[in-house]
mmCIF file of C-alpha atoms and ligand atoms in Angstrom:
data_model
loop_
_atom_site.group_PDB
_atom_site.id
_atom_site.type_symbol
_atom_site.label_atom_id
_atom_site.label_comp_id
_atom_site.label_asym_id
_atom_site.label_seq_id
_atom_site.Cartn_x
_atom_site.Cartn_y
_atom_site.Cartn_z
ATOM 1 C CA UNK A 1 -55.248 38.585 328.959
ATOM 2 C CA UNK A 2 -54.850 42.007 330.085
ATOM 3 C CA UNK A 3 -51.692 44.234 330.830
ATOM 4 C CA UNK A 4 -51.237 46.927 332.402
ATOM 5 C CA UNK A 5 -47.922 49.589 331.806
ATOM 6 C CA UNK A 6 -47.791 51.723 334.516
ATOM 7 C CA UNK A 7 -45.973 55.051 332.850
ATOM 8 C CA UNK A 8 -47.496 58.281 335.308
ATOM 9 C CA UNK A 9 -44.052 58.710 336.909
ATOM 10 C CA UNK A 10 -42.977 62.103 336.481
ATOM 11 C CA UNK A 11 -39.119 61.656 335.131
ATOM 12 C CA UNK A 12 -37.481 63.208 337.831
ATOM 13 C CA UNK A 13 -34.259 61.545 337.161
ATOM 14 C CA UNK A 14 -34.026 62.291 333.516
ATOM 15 C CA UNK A 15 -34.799 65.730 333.896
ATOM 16 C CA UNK A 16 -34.802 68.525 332.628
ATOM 17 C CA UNK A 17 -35.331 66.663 329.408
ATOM 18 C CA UNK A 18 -38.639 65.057 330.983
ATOM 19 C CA UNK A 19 -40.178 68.678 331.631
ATOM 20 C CA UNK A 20 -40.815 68.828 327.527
ATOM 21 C CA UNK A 21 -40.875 64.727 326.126
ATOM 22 C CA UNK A 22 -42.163 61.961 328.816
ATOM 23 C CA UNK A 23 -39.475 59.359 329.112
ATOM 24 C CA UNK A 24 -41.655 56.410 327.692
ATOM 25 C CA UNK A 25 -41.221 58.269 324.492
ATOM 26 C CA UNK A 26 -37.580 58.443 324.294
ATOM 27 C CA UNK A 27 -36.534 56.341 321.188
ATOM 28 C CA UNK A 28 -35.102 52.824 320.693
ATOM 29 C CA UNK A 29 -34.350 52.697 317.036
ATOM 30 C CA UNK A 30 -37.521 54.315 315.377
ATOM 31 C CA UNK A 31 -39.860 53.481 317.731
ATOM 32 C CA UNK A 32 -40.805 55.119 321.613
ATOM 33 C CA UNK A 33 -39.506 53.195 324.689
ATOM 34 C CA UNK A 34 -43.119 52.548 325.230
ATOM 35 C CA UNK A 35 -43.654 51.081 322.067
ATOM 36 C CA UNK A 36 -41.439 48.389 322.617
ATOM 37 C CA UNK A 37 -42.895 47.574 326.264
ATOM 38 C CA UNK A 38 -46.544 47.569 324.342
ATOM 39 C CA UNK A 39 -45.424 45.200 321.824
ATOM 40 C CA UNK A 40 -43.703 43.095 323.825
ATOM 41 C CA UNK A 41 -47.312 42.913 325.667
ATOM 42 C CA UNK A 42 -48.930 41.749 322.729
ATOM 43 C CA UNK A 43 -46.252 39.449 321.692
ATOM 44 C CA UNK A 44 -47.543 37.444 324.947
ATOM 45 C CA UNK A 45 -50.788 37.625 323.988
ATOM 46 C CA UNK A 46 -52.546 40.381 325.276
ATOM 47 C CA UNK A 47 -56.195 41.784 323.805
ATOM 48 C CA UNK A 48 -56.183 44.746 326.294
ATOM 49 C CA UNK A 49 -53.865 46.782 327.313
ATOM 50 C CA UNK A 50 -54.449 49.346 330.316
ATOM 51 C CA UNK A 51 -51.388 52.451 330.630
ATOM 52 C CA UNK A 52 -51.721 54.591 333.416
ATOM 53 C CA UNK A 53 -50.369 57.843 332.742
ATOM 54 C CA UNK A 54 -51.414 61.628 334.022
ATOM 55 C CA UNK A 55 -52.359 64.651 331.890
ATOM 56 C CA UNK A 56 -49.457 65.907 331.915
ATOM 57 C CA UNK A 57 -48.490 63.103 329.640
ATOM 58 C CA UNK A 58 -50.976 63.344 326.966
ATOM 59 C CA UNK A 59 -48.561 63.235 324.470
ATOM 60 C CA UNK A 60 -48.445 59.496 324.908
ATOM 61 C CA UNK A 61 -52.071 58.878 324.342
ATOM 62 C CA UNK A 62 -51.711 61.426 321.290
ATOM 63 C CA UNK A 63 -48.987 59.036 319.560
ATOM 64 C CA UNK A 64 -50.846 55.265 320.432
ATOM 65 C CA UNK A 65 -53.968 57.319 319.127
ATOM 66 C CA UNK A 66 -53.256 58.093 316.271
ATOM 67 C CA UNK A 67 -52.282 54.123 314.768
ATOM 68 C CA UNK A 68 -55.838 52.377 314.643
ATOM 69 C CA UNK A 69 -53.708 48.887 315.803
ATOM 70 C CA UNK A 70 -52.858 50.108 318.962
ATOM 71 C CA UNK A 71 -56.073 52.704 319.437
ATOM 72 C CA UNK A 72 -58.081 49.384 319.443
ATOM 73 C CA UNK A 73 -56.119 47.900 322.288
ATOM 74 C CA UNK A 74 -55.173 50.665 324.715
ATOM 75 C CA UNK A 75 -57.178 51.753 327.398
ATOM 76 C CA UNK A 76 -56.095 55.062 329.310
ATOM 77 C CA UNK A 77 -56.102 55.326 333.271
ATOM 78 C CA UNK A 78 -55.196 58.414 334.810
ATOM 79 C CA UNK A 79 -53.000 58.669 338.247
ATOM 80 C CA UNK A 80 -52.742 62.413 338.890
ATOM 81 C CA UNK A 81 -51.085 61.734 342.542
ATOM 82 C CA UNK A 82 -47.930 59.566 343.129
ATOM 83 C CA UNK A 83 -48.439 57.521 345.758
ATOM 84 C CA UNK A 84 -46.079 54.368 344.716
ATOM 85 C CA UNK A 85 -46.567 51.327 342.274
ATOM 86 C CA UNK A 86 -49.196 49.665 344.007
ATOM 87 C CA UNK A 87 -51.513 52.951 344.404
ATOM 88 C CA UNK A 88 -51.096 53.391 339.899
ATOM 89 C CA UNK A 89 -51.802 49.697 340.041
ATOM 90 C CA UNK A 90 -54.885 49.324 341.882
ATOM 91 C CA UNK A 91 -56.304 52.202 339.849
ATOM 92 C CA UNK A 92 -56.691 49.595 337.189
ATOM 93 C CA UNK A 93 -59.038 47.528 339.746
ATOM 94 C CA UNK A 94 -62.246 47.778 338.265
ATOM 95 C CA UNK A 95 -61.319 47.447 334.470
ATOM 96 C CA UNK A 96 -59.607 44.161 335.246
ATOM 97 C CA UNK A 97 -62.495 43.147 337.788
ATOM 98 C CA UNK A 98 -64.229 43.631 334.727
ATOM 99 C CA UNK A 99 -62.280 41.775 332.232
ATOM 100 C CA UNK A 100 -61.639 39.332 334.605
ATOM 101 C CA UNK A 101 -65.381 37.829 334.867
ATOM 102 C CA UNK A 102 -65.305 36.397 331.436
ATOM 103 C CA UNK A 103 -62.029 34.116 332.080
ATOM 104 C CA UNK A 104 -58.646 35.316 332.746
ATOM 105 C CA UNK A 105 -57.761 35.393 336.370
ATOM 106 C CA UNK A 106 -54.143 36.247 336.191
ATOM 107 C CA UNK A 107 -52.948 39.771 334.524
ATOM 108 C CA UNK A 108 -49.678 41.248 333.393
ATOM 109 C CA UNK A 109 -47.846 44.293 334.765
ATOM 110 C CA UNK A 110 -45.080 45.605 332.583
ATOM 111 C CA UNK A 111 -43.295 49.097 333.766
ATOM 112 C CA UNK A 112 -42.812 51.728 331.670
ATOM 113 C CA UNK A 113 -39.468 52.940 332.286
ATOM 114 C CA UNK A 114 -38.427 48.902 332.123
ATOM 115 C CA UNK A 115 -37.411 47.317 328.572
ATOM 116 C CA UNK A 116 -35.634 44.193 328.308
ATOM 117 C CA UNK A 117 -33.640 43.067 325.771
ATOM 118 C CA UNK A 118 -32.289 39.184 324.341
ATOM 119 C CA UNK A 119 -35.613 37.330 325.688
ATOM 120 C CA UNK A 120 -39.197 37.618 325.232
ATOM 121 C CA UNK A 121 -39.815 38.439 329.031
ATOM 122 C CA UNK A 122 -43.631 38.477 329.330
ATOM 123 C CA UNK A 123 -43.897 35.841 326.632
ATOM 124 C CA UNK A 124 -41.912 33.134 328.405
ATOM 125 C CA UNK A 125 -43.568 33.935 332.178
ATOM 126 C CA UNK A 126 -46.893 33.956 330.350
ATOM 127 C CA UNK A 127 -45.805 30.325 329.374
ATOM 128 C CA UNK A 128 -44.236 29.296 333.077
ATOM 129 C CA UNK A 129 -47.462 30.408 334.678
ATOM 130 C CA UNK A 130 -49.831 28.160 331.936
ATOM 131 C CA UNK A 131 -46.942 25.089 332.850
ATOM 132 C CA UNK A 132 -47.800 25.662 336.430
ATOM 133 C CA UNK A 133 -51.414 25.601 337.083
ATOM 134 C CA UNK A 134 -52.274 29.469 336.359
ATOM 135 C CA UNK A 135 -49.219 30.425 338.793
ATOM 136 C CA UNK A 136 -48.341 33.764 339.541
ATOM 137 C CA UNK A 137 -44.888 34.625 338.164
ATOM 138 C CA UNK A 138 -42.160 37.655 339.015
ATOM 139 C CA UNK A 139 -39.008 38.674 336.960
ATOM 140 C CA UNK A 140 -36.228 38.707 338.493
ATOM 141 C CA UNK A 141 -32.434 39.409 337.929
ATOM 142 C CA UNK A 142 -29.684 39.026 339.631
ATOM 143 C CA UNK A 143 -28.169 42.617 341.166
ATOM 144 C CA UNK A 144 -24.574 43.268 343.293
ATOM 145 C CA UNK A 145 -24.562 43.765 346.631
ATOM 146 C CA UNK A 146 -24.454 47.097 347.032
ATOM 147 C CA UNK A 147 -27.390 47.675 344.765
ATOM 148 C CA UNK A 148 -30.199 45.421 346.919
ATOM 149 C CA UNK A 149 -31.808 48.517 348.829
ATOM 150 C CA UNK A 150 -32.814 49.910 345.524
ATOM 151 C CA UNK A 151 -35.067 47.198 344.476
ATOM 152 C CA UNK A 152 -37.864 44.252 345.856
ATOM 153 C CA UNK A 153 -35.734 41.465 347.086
ATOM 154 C CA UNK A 154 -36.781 37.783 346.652
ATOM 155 C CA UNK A 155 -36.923 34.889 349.151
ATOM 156 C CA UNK A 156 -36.805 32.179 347.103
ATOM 157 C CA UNK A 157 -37.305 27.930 348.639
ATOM 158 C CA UNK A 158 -37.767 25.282 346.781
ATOM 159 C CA UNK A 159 -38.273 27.060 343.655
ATOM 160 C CA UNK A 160 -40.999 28.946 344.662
ATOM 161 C CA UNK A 161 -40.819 32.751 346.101
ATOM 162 C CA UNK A 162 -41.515 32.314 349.476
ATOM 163 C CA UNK A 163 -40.494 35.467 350.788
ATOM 164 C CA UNK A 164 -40.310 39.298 349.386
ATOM 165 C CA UNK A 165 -39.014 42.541 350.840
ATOM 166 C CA UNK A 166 -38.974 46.378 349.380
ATOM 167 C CA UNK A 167 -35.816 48.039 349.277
ATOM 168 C CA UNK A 168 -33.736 46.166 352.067
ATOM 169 C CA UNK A 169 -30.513 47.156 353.339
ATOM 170 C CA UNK A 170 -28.122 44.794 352.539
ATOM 171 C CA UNK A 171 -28.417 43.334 356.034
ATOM 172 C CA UNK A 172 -32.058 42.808 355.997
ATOM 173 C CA UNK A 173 -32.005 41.569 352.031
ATOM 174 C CA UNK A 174 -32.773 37.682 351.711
ATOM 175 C CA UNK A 175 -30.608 37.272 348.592
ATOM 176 C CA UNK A 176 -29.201 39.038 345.810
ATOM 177 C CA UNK A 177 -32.360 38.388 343.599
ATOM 178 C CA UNK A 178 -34.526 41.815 342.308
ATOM 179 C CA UNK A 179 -37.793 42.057 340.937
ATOM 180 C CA UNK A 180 -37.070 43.737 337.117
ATOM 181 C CA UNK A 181 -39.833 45.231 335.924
ATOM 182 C CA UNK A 182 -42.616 42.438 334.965
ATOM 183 C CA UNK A 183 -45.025 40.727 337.193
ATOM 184 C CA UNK A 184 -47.625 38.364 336.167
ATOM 185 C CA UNK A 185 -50.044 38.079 338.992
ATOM 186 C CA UNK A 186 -53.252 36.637 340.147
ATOM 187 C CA UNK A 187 -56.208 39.053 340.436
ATOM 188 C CA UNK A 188 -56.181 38.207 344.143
ATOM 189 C CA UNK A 189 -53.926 40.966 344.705
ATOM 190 C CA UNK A 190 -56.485 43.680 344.330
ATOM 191 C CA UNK A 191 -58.152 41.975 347.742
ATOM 192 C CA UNK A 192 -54.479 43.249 349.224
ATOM 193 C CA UNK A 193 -53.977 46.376 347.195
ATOM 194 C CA UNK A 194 -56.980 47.742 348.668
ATOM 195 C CA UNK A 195 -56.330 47.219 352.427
ATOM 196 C CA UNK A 196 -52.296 48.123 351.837
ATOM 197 C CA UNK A 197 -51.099 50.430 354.031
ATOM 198 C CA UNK A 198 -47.691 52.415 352.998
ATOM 199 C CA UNK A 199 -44.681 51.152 353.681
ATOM 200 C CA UNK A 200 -41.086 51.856 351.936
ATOM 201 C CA UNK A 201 -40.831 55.528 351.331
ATOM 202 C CA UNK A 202 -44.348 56.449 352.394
ATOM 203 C CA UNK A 203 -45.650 54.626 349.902
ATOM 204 C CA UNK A 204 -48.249 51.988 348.639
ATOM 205 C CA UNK A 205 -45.877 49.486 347.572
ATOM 206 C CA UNK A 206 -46.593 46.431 345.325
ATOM 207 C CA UNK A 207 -44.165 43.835 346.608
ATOM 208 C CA UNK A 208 -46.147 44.242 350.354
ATOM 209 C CA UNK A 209 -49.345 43.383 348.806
ATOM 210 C CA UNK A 210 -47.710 40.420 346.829
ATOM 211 C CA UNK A 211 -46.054 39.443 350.154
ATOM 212 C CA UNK A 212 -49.393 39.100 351.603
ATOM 213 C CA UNK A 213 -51.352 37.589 349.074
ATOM 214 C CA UNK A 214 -48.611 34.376 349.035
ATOM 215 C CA UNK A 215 -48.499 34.199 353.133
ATOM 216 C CA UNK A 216 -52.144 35.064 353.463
ATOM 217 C CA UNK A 217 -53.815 33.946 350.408
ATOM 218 C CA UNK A 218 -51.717 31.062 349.466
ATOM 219 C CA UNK A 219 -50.774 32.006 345.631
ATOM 220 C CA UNK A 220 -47.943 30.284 343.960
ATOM 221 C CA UNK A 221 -45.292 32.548 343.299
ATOM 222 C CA UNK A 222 -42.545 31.719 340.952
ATOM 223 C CA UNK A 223 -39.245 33.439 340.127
ATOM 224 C CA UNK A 224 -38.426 34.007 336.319
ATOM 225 C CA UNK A 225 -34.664 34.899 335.857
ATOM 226 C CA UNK A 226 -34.696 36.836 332.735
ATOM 227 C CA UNK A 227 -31.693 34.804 330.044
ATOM 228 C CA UNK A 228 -31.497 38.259 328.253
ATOM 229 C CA UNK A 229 -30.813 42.123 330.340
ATOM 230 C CA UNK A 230 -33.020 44.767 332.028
ATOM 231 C CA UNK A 231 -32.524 48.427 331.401
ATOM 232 C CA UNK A 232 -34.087 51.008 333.037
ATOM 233 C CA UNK A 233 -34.548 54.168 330.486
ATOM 234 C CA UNK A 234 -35.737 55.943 333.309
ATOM 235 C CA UNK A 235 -31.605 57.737 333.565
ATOM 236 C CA UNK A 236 -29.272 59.045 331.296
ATOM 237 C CA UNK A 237 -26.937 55.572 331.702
ATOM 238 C CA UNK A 238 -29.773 53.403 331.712
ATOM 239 C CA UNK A 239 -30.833 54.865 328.547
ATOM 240 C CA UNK A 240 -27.358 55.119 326.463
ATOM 241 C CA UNK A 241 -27.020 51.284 327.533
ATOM 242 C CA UNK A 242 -30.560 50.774 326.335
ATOM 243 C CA UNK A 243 -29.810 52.016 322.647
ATOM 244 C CA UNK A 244 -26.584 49.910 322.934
ATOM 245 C CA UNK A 245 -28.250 46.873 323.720
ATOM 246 C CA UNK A 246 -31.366 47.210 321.130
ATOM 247 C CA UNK A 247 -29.687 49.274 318.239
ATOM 248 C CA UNK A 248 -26.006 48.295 318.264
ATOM 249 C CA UNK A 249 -27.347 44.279 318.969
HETATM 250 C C1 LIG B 301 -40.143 49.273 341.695
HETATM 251 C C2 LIG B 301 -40.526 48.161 342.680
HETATM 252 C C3 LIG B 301 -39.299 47.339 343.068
HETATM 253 C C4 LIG B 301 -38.618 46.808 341.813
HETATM 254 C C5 LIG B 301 -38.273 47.980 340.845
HETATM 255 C C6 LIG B 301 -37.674 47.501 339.526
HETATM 256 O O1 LIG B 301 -39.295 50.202 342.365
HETATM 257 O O2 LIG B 301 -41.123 48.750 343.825
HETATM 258 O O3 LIG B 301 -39.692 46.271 343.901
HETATM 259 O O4 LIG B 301 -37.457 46.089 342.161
HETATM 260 O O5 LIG B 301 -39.464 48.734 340.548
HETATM 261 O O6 LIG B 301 -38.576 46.697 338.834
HETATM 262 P P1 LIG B 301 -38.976 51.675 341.778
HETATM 263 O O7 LIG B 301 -37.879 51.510 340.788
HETATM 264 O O8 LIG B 301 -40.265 52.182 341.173
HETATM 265 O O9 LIG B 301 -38.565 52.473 342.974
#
């Protein structure tokens, strides 16, 4: 199975410590942020792992370089323009396409700035997906109220996700349940990634190309509520509650 770690962002919100040291390779314990997501990709049994980063982040390719375990598994994709999640994704398109021909059809997408601690995250949905026919399976955690509009918002009936939305206000947002940082999806969605057109903030978002691949395409979607905690290293807080979480236990 492949994954892909989408880690181009440019750190705006952790600057101006981001202008020198990418925030993937802040540390939890001895190892980079990065490091953690990476293993935790392998852990769920991934051969091939695809991070999209930019050259202004070559210092993250430098470090995975340099250990012949992770050299072997890591392929690079560059994103030098931002244009949302589902623009870095679909520049994995062909190396999956590729990968995908010999048996696979569903892939992993882990974000960089996203590590999650007292659960095997990836693991477990890799196993929910194999339990349900090869289904396509999104994280999820619970978030307050007031924090909906800052994540994609789930629809779910009858177990399944019938319904997703980007960034809702908390009018417009089916339920209280987020999308946190992992997706395992069909390869369908490149069909949809291709033909998305921007929405949320101008740009190519993800969840609108998973919305259309379940009402136009059919896939099962299921929710996976994560037992352990998301943190986003991505800030200052997120970080410090990060370090509390992995190193303090
Ligand atoms: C992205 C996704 C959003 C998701 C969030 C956290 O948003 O677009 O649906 O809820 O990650 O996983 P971002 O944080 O990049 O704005």
């Amino acid at each position: 199975m492949t994954a892909i770690i989408p880690a181009a962002g440019l750190g705006t919100r952790f600057l101006p410590l981001t202008r020198a040291v990418p925030k993937e390779m802040l540390p939890i314990g001895s190892k980079p942020a990065l490091q953690v997501i990476v293993d935790e990709s392998l852990e769920a049994g991934c051969d091939d792992v695809l991070v999209i980063i930019s050259h202004a982040k070559e210092l993250v390719r430098k470090y995975f370089s340099e250990d012949p375990q992770y050299a072997k598994r890591i392929r690079w994709v560059y994103q030098e323009e931002q244009h949302g999640l589902g623009h870095a994704v679909l520049q994995c398109a062909s190396a999956i396409e590729q990968s995908e021909q010999s048996n696979n059809r569903t892939f992993l997408i882990l974000l960089g700035d996203a590590v999650i601690s007292g659960c095997a995250a990836s693991k477990e949905m890799v196993a929910l997906s194999r339990a349900n026919g090869g289904a396509s399976v999104i994280g999820c955690e619970h978030v307050p109220p007031e924090k909906v509009s800052r994540y994609g918002i789930l629809k779910v009936e009858g177990g399944r996700i019938a319904d997703l939305v980007e960034k809702p206000s908390i009018e417009e947002a089916p339920s209280d349940l987020a999308i946190a940082g992992r997706y395992l999806l069909d390869a369908k969605i490149f069909d949809f990634l291709k033909t998305q057109t921007p929405g949320k903030g101008g740009e190519i978002q993800l969840t609108d190309a998973i919305r259309r691949m379940v009402k136009e395409a059919g896939v099962t979607l299921l929710p996976y509520a994560y037992p352990g905690k998301r943190h986003d290293i991505g800030n200052p807080q997120g970080y410090y509650e990060t370090l509390k979480a992995f190193v303090e236990g």
